[in-house]
């Protein structure tokens, strides 16, 4: 008897698991994911690490930062030939203003950017994948000393280059920017320049996927070797939160539903949908403990941005001078990287970015009705401003759950569910003709 019950229980549990992990892969996106190559990634990292240094303030045209920037530009330009004229690339020069921290006087600097123009002239959205080109050794202001920066952040830069290669020949309604920033180590200078320009020119940025330190799978100290997980950092309290935003967050209990948290959930869902043997870990922080990254420059201006990083960092090979000490090789060298691991993280990026740039924009005016007390929940919304939705998912999760747990599909712009808003969180996302989902929108209360 017990044995039979146990058997039935197991069947029930396993069918529950399978029903919640139904995988539908868009064949074109799956193909892009399959084209991400560890060999290509390794070749970019080795080339980037071969320059003496990519320090932000280095000016050596043969073996320094300018040479490395020309290399990235040449890669972008070679891929642009497959784009039918839609991809263009440039070195965007700007001046880092002197500050009272690391930059003593105004300094010339440059980001390298490839733009894959969207095919829909009515779609103003821009999606950004980024990494930082600049490297450093122990002394953050040493602009001459050897600093290979293979993993920090040759790895993120290599992912940016590889996605430009894979995506150049593909068509997306929205525009995609592939960005190799400079000045990250001196205080997010290149990212701040671009994020401020984007705010000033009122760019419609859909999402920023910032990749920093994504190509190593073995930890220092704890000796963990694991190529099965990566991390996504997303802010809990928005960096640009106003008093009014804080008030709404408090009374709706939305402290786990910032825009960047929705993006982090999206990357986990889509990444795990397309990349086998890989788990995306949500970290409920804007960045690692007391540390920062280029996504912060965008978050400060109210844009939706996350940081993607490897699971286990190796501090023998981060911000260290290249040397051997007590039998240990220090320095950020390519031989300590795991290029198959870097392939998986890059593949999560391409799956997420391709889905985002294919999907319609988010539903507008997403609201939850609070007209009278009820044990059911009614959501209302308007169609997306950009692109066409074939329908919508209303998402639901327990208040204690990190990820959305149920998806209800509808072609209407309202849905009533027999679940109480006192006990669950809800959100709505738009679904495009080919099944690509927009980011989810957390509702605001409404008397409708
Ligand atoms: Zn970095």
XYZ file of C-alpha atoms and ligand atoms in Angstrom:
449
model
C 0.000 0.000 0.000
C 2.688 2.431 1.046
C 4.720 1.428 -1.948
C 1.831 2.127 -4.338
C 1.132 5.524 -2.784
C 4.803 6.401 -3.009
C 4.741 5.428 -6.683
C 1.709 7.612 -7.415
C 3.295 10.472 -5.499
C 6.422 10.283 -7.601
C 4.484 10.283 -10.866
C 2.551 13.317 -9.699
C 5.693 15.191 -8.730
C 7.495 14.448 -11.959
C 4.520 15.396 -14.140
C 4.272 18.679 -12.205
C 7.924 19.391 -12.892
C 7.553 18.680 -16.599
C 4.398 20.747 -16.989
C 6.210 23.754 -15.536
C 9.276 23.373 -17.718
C 7.624 22.982 -21.115
C 10.294 24.183 -23.527
C 9.454 25.899 -26.778
C 12.569 26.996 -28.622
C 12.288 29.361 -31.546
C 14.362 27.548 -34.215
C 16.059 30.722 -35.443
C 17.127 31.752 -31.934
C 18.253 28.182 -31.202
C 20.405 28.388 -34.328
C 22.026 31.622 -33.144
C 22.730 29.991 -29.785
C 24.345 27.019 -31.545
C 26.579 29.322 -33.576
C 28.273 30.861 -30.520
C 31.747 29.369 -30.683
C 34.249 28.795 -27.895
C 37.029 28.888 -30.517
C 35.984 32.337 -31.731
C 35.695 33.589 -28.157
C 39.137 32.223 -27.315
C 40.701 33.916 -30.333
C 39.264 37.319 -29.319
C 40.389 36.920 -25.700
C 43.906 35.875 -26.687
C 44.227 38.796 -29.074
C 42.911 41.293 -26.495
C 45.278 39.896 -23.843
C 48.243 40.098 -26.239
C 48.362 43.911 -26.034
C 50.704 45.060 -23.235
C 47.884 46.883 -21.517
C 44.411 48.185 -22.287
C 44.591 50.762 -19.533
C 42.090 53.578 -20.078
C 44.791 56.268 -20.166
C 47.295 54.312 -22.291
C 48.047 55.895 -25.679
C 50.466 53.383 -27.278
C 49.196 52.906 -30.857
C 51.246 49.714 -31.347
C 50.686 47.659 -28.201
C 48.266 49.574 -26.010
C 44.651 50.628 -25.744
C 44.350 52.382 -29.146
C 45.667 49.250 -30.896
C 43.180 47.065 -29.017
C 40.327 49.434 -29.915
C 41.315 49.275 -33.581
C 41.276 45.478 -33.326
C 37.696 45.455 -31.958
C 36.626 47.973 -34.602
C 38.131 45.755 -37.340
C 36.167 42.739 -36.051
C 32.923 44.748 -36.034
C 33.611 46.033 -39.537
C 34.276 42.531 -40.874
C 30.935 41.273 -39.483
C 29.174 44.364 -40.839
C 29.802 43.028 -44.334
C 27.232 40.274 -43.645
C 24.572 42.764 -42.530
C 23.360 44.207 -45.824
C 24.408 47.664 -44.688
C 22.504 47.523 -41.372
C 25.578 47.216 -39.130
C 27.940 50.141 -38.715
C 30.839 50.493 -36.290
C 32.799 53.374 -34.811
C 35.281 54.416 -32.196
C 33.416 57.079 -30.251
C 35.847 59.561 -28.725
C 34.991 61.565 -25.628
C 36.744 63.292 -22.764
C 36.828 61.918 -19.231
C 36.550 64.979 -17.021
C 38.981 65.291 -14.123
C 37.550 64.091 -10.815
C 38.750 64.108 -7.236
C 39.365 60.371 -7.277
C 41.333 58.650 -10.042
C 41.407 61.078 -12.984
C 43.716 64.013 -12.209
C 43.173 65.952 -15.448
C 40.768 65.789 -18.394
C 41.704 62.725 -20.456
C 40.802 61.599 -23.987
C 39.088 58.199 -24.117
C 36.903 56.122 -26.450
C 34.202 53.442 -26.515
C 33.975 51.061 -29.482
C 30.404 50.546 -30.699
C 28.716 48.472 -33.396
C 25.105 49.340 -34.215
C 22.778 46.798 -35.844
C 19.927 48.927 -37.072
C 16.405 47.597 -36.511
C 14.346 46.638 -39.566
C 11.176 48.376 -38.339
C 11.448 52.137 -38.969
C 8.673 52.645 -36.392
C 10.597 50.827 -33.657
C 12.788 53.288 -31.723
C 13.954 50.745 -29.134
C 17.633 50.113 -28.449
C 18.953 47.008 -26.693
C 22.538 47.061 -25.443
C 25.066 44.313 -24.756
C 28.273 45.565 -23.200
C 31.611 44.664 -21.691
C 34.563 46.862 -20.743
C 37.717 46.845 -22.828
C 39.961 48.539 -20.300
C 42.222 46.430 -18.095
C 44.265 47.150 -14.989
C 46.903 45.645 -12.752
C 47.356 46.120 -9.011
C 47.846 49.889 -9.298
C 44.681 51.130 -10.993
C 46.543 54.210 -12.314
C 49.511 52.289 -13.816
C 48.941 53.012 -17.488
C 52.132 51.356 -18.789
C 52.609 48.125 -16.791
C 51.506 44.760 -18.221
C 47.759 44.171 -17.713
C 46.440 41.388 -19.985
C 42.847 41.610 -18.646
C 41.882 38.309 -20.256
C 38.891 37.694 -18.006
C 38.379 41.241 -16.624
C 37.032 42.143 -18.983
C 38.424 40.543 -22.128
C 35.727 37.921 -21.536
C 32.844 40.411 -21.632
C 34.377 42.202 -24.615
C 34.756 38.845 -26.417
C 31.064 38.075 -25.775
C 30.147 41.464 -27.266
C 32.270 40.719 -30.368
C 30.866 37.185 -30.733
C 27.264 38.378 -30.493
C 27.986 40.996 -33.177
C 29.300 38.174 -35.379
C 26.326 35.872 -34.815
C 23.642 38.571 -35.020
C 24.987 40.768 -37.866
C 23.228 38.838 -40.636
C 19.948 38.524 -38.707
C 16.998 40.906 -38.756
C 15.373 42.336 -35.649
C 12.725 45.055 -35.550
C 14.601 46.876 -32.741
C 18.161 48.227 -32.849
C 21.000 46.463 -31.020
C 24.161 48.156 -29.761
C 27.313 46.099 -29.149
C 29.523 48.176 -26.867
C 33.103 47.817 -25.617
C 33.397 50.456 -22.881
C 36.519 52.111 -21.575
C 37.221 53.645 -18.160
C 35.300 51.081 -16.095
C 38.169 50.606 -13.664
C 38.534 54.344 -13.109
C 34.863 54.797 -12.202
C 32.523 53.652 -15.023
C 33.645 56.511 -17.275
C 32.754 55.122 -20.715
C 29.400 53.751 -19.545
C 28.567 57.031 -17.821
C 29.345 58.944 -21.017
C 27.002 56.729 -23.084
C 24.271 56.498 -20.424
C 24.231 60.293 -20.017
C 24.114 60.795 -23.782
C 21.235 58.285 -23.992
C 19.323 60.109 -21.248
C 19.952 63.509 -22.810
C 18.801 62.325 -26.250
C 15.890 60.372 -24.678
C 16.830 57.030 -26.172
C 14.251 54.293 -25.724
C 16.571 51.707 -24.112
C 14.747 48.406 -23.630
C 17.486 46.670 -21.653
C 21.210 46.688 -20.937
C 23.011 43.364 -20.515
C 26.385 44.235 -19.012
C 28.938 41.414 -19.025
C 31.886 41.734 -16.682
C 34.135 38.807 -15.643
C 32.311 35.940 -17.341
C 34.967 33.462 -18.502
C 36.464 31.632 -15.519
C 34.969 28.606 -13.793
C 37.319 27.937 -10.870
C 37.399 29.855 -7.617
C 40.439 30.917 -5.674
C 40.607 29.836 -2.032
C 37.581 27.557 -1.992
C 38.873 25.430 -4.913
C 35.457 25.085 -6.512
C 35.429 24.126 -10.193
C 31.977 24.483 -11.702
C 30.928 25.387 -15.233
C 27.206 24.863 -14.617
C 26.120 28.232 -13.217
C 26.343 31.970 -13.835
C 25.084 35.001 -11.907
C 22.779 37.864 -12.788
C 22.905 40.877 -10.472
C 19.875 43.173 -10.413
C 19.084 46.111 -8.179
C 16.352 45.788 -5.552
C 15.801 49.511 -4.934
C 16.132 51.446 -8.202
C 19.193 53.725 -8.226
C 17.028 56.592 -9.526
C 14.123 56.004 -7.137
C 12.178 59.142 -6.278
C 10.032 59.669 -3.169
C 6.926 59.000 -5.276
C 8.374 55.743 -6.668
C 9.336 54.683 -3.130
C 5.807 55.376 -1.896
C 4.262 53.137 -4.594
C 6.880 50.431 -3.975
C 6.075 50.385 -0.261
C 2.323 50.204 -0.530
C 2.300 47.563 -3.294
C 5.035 45.454 -1.663
C 7.078 45.688 -4.862
C 10.503 45.579 -3.255
C 11.340 42.471 -5.324
C 9.936 43.775 -8.604
C 12.212 46.513 -9.915
C 12.537 46.732 -13.703
C 16.023 45.279 -13.536
C 14.742 42.377 -11.381
C 12.177 41.636 -14.127
C 15.026 41.650 -16.659
C 17.066 39.300 -14.455
C 14.134 36.854 -14.278
C 13.743 37.116 -18.036
C 17.422 36.276 -18.637
C 17.112 33.279 -16.306
C 14.009 31.971 -18.054
C 15.206 32.539 -21.616
C 18.826 31.566 -20.936
C 17.833 28.258 -19.375
C 15.313 27.692 -22.192
C 18.072 27.704 -24.820
C 21.346 26.786 -23.110
C 21.672 23.218 -21.902
C 23.414 22.230 -18.678
C 23.402 25.759 -17.353
C 21.707 27.496 -14.463
C 21.264 31.251 -14.137
C 21.430 32.352 -10.499
C 19.573 35.489 -9.473
C 21.566 37.588 -7.035
C 19.437 40.212 -5.307
C 22.034 42.964 -5.442
C 23.005 45.654 -7.940
C 26.511 44.161 -7.989
C 28.915 42.146 -5.865
C 29.302 43.232 -2.236
C 30.502 46.869 -2.133
C 31.568 46.678 -5.779
C 30.188 48.119 -8.992
C 30.013 47.866 -12.757
C 28.966 49.666 -15.919
C 25.273 48.697 -15.536
C 25.134 51.181 -12.635
C 25.685 54.144 -14.977
C 22.495 53.163 -16.838
C 20.516 52.337 -13.698
C 21.267 55.814 -12.312
C 19.516 57.281 -15.359
C 16.477 55.049 -14.907
C 17.322 52.483 -17.587
C 16.740 48.753 -17.072
C 20.190 47.200 -16.626
C 21.763 44.088 -15.114
C 25.239 42.692 -14.542
C 26.138 39.222 -15.759
C 29.123 37.515 -14.073
C 30.691 34.127 -13.590
C 29.668 32.086 -10.526
C 33.099 31.638 -8.948
C 35.738 34.342 -9.199
C 39.443 33.679 -9.014
C 41.194 36.557 -7.264
C 44.699 35.309 -8.158
C 43.797 36.433 -11.671
C 41.947 39.684 -11.022
C 43.567 43.135 -10.597
C 46.932 41.408 -9.939
C 50.345 42.042 -11.509
C 51.570 39.158 -13.655
C 54.118 37.339 -11.471
C 54.901 34.055 -9.730
C 54.929 34.186 -5.936
C 55.263 31.187 -3.610
C 54.691 28.956 -6.609
C 51.412 30.670 -7.537
C 50.970 32.350 -10.925
C 49.165 35.655 -10.511
C 47.733 37.848 -13.262
C 44.713 37.906 -15.570
C 46.020 35.497 -18.227
C 44.055 33.572 -20.891
C 45.369 30.187 -19.754
C 43.262 30.404 -16.615
C 40.034 30.841 -18.513
C 37.407 28.250 -19.444
C 36.287 29.009 -22.996
C 33.509 26.426 -23.010
C 32.127 28.200 -19.946
C 32.459 31.564 -21.699
C 30.508 30.061 -24.610
C 27.600 29.196 -22.324
C 27.436 32.666 -20.772
C 27.609 34.256 -24.234
C 24.849 31.915 -25.413
C 22.583 33.070 -22.553
C 23.207 36.619 -23.784
C 22.357 35.877 -27.415
C 19.163 33.991 -26.513
C 17.997 36.822 -24.235
C 18.958 39.648 -26.576
C 17.472 38.003 -29.685
C 14.187 37.309 -27.875
C 13.985 40.847 -26.473
C 14.764 42.499 -29.822
C 12.211 40.276 -31.633
C 9.384 40.831 -29.146
C 6.880 43.681 -29.093
C 7.387 46.305 -26.404
C 5.797 45.769 -22.997
C 2.045 46.170 -22.520
C 1.105 49.734 -21.518
C -0.856 50.938 -18.496
C -0.674 47.611 -16.653
C -3.007 47.843 -13.667
C -4.544 45.645 -11.008
C -8.072 46.486 -9.984
C -8.664 47.435 -6.371
C -12.307 48.471 -6.857
C -13.871 46.673 -3.910
C -12.523 43.775 -1.866
C -12.382 40.427 -3.642
C -10.689 37.048 -3.490
C -10.056 37.099 -7.226
C -7.671 39.417 -9.028
C -8.389 41.435 -12.173
C -5.585 42.791 -14.331
C -6.067 45.338 -17.103
C -3.633 46.703 -19.662
C -3.275 48.331 -23.073
C -1.538 46.893 -26.110
C 2.197 47.556 -26.544
C 3.184 50.871 -28.120
C 5.684 49.183 -30.447
C 5.234 45.985 -32.451
C 2.306 43.601 -32.600
C 1.172 41.273 -29.807
C -0.686 38.064 -30.661
C -1.566 37.871 -26.979
C -0.348 38.270 -23.411
C 0.864 36.227 -20.498
C -0.452 37.101 -17.075
C 2.286 35.901 -14.727
C 1.754 34.802 -11.164
C 3.976 33.777 -8.289
C 3.862 33.209 -4.546
C 5.025 36.247 -2.574
C 7.976 34.174 -1.352
C 9.017 32.865 -4.780
C 11.891 34.353 -6.766
C 10.541 33.378 -10.211
C 7.136 33.614 -11.908
C 5.423 30.261 -11.409
C 2.330 30.291 -13.654
C 1.607 31.851 -17.024
C -1.939 32.417 -18.246
C -2.280 33.216 -21.962
C -4.992 35.500 -23.308
C -5.682 37.485 -26.458
C -7.767 39.985 -24.464
C -6.410 42.999 -22.580
C -7.883 42.015 -19.239
C -7.985 38.842 -17.180
C -9.588 37.834 -13.902
C -7.956 35.006 -11.975
C -9.415 33.121 -8.989
C -6.347 33.920 -6.904
C -6.162 36.682 -4.322
C -3.782 39.626 -4.819
C -3.268 39.422 -1.054
C -1.428 36.120 -1.548
C 0.264 36.373 -4.950
C 2.185 38.756 -7.157
C 1.116 39.315 -10.771
C 2.616 40.875 -13.891
C 1.833 41.019 -17.619
C 4.023 40.513 -20.667
C 3.217 40.876 -24.371
C 3.791 37.938 -26.740
C 4.785 38.549 -30.364
C 3.588 36.644 -33.450
C 6.554 34.262 -33.271
C 6.206 33.725 -29.519
C 8.892 36.133 -28.291
C 7.926 37.684 -24.954
C 8.445 41.266 -23.805
C 9.727 42.043 -20.334
C 7.093 41.678 -17.621
C 5.355 44.736 -16.157
C 4.379 44.874 -12.493
C 0.906 46.438 -12.178
C -0.066 49.596 -10.344
C -3.339 49.691 -8.378
C -6.362 51.088 -10.190
C -9.993 51.870 -9.344
C -11.185 50.697 -12.770
Zn 35.599 44.413 -14.714
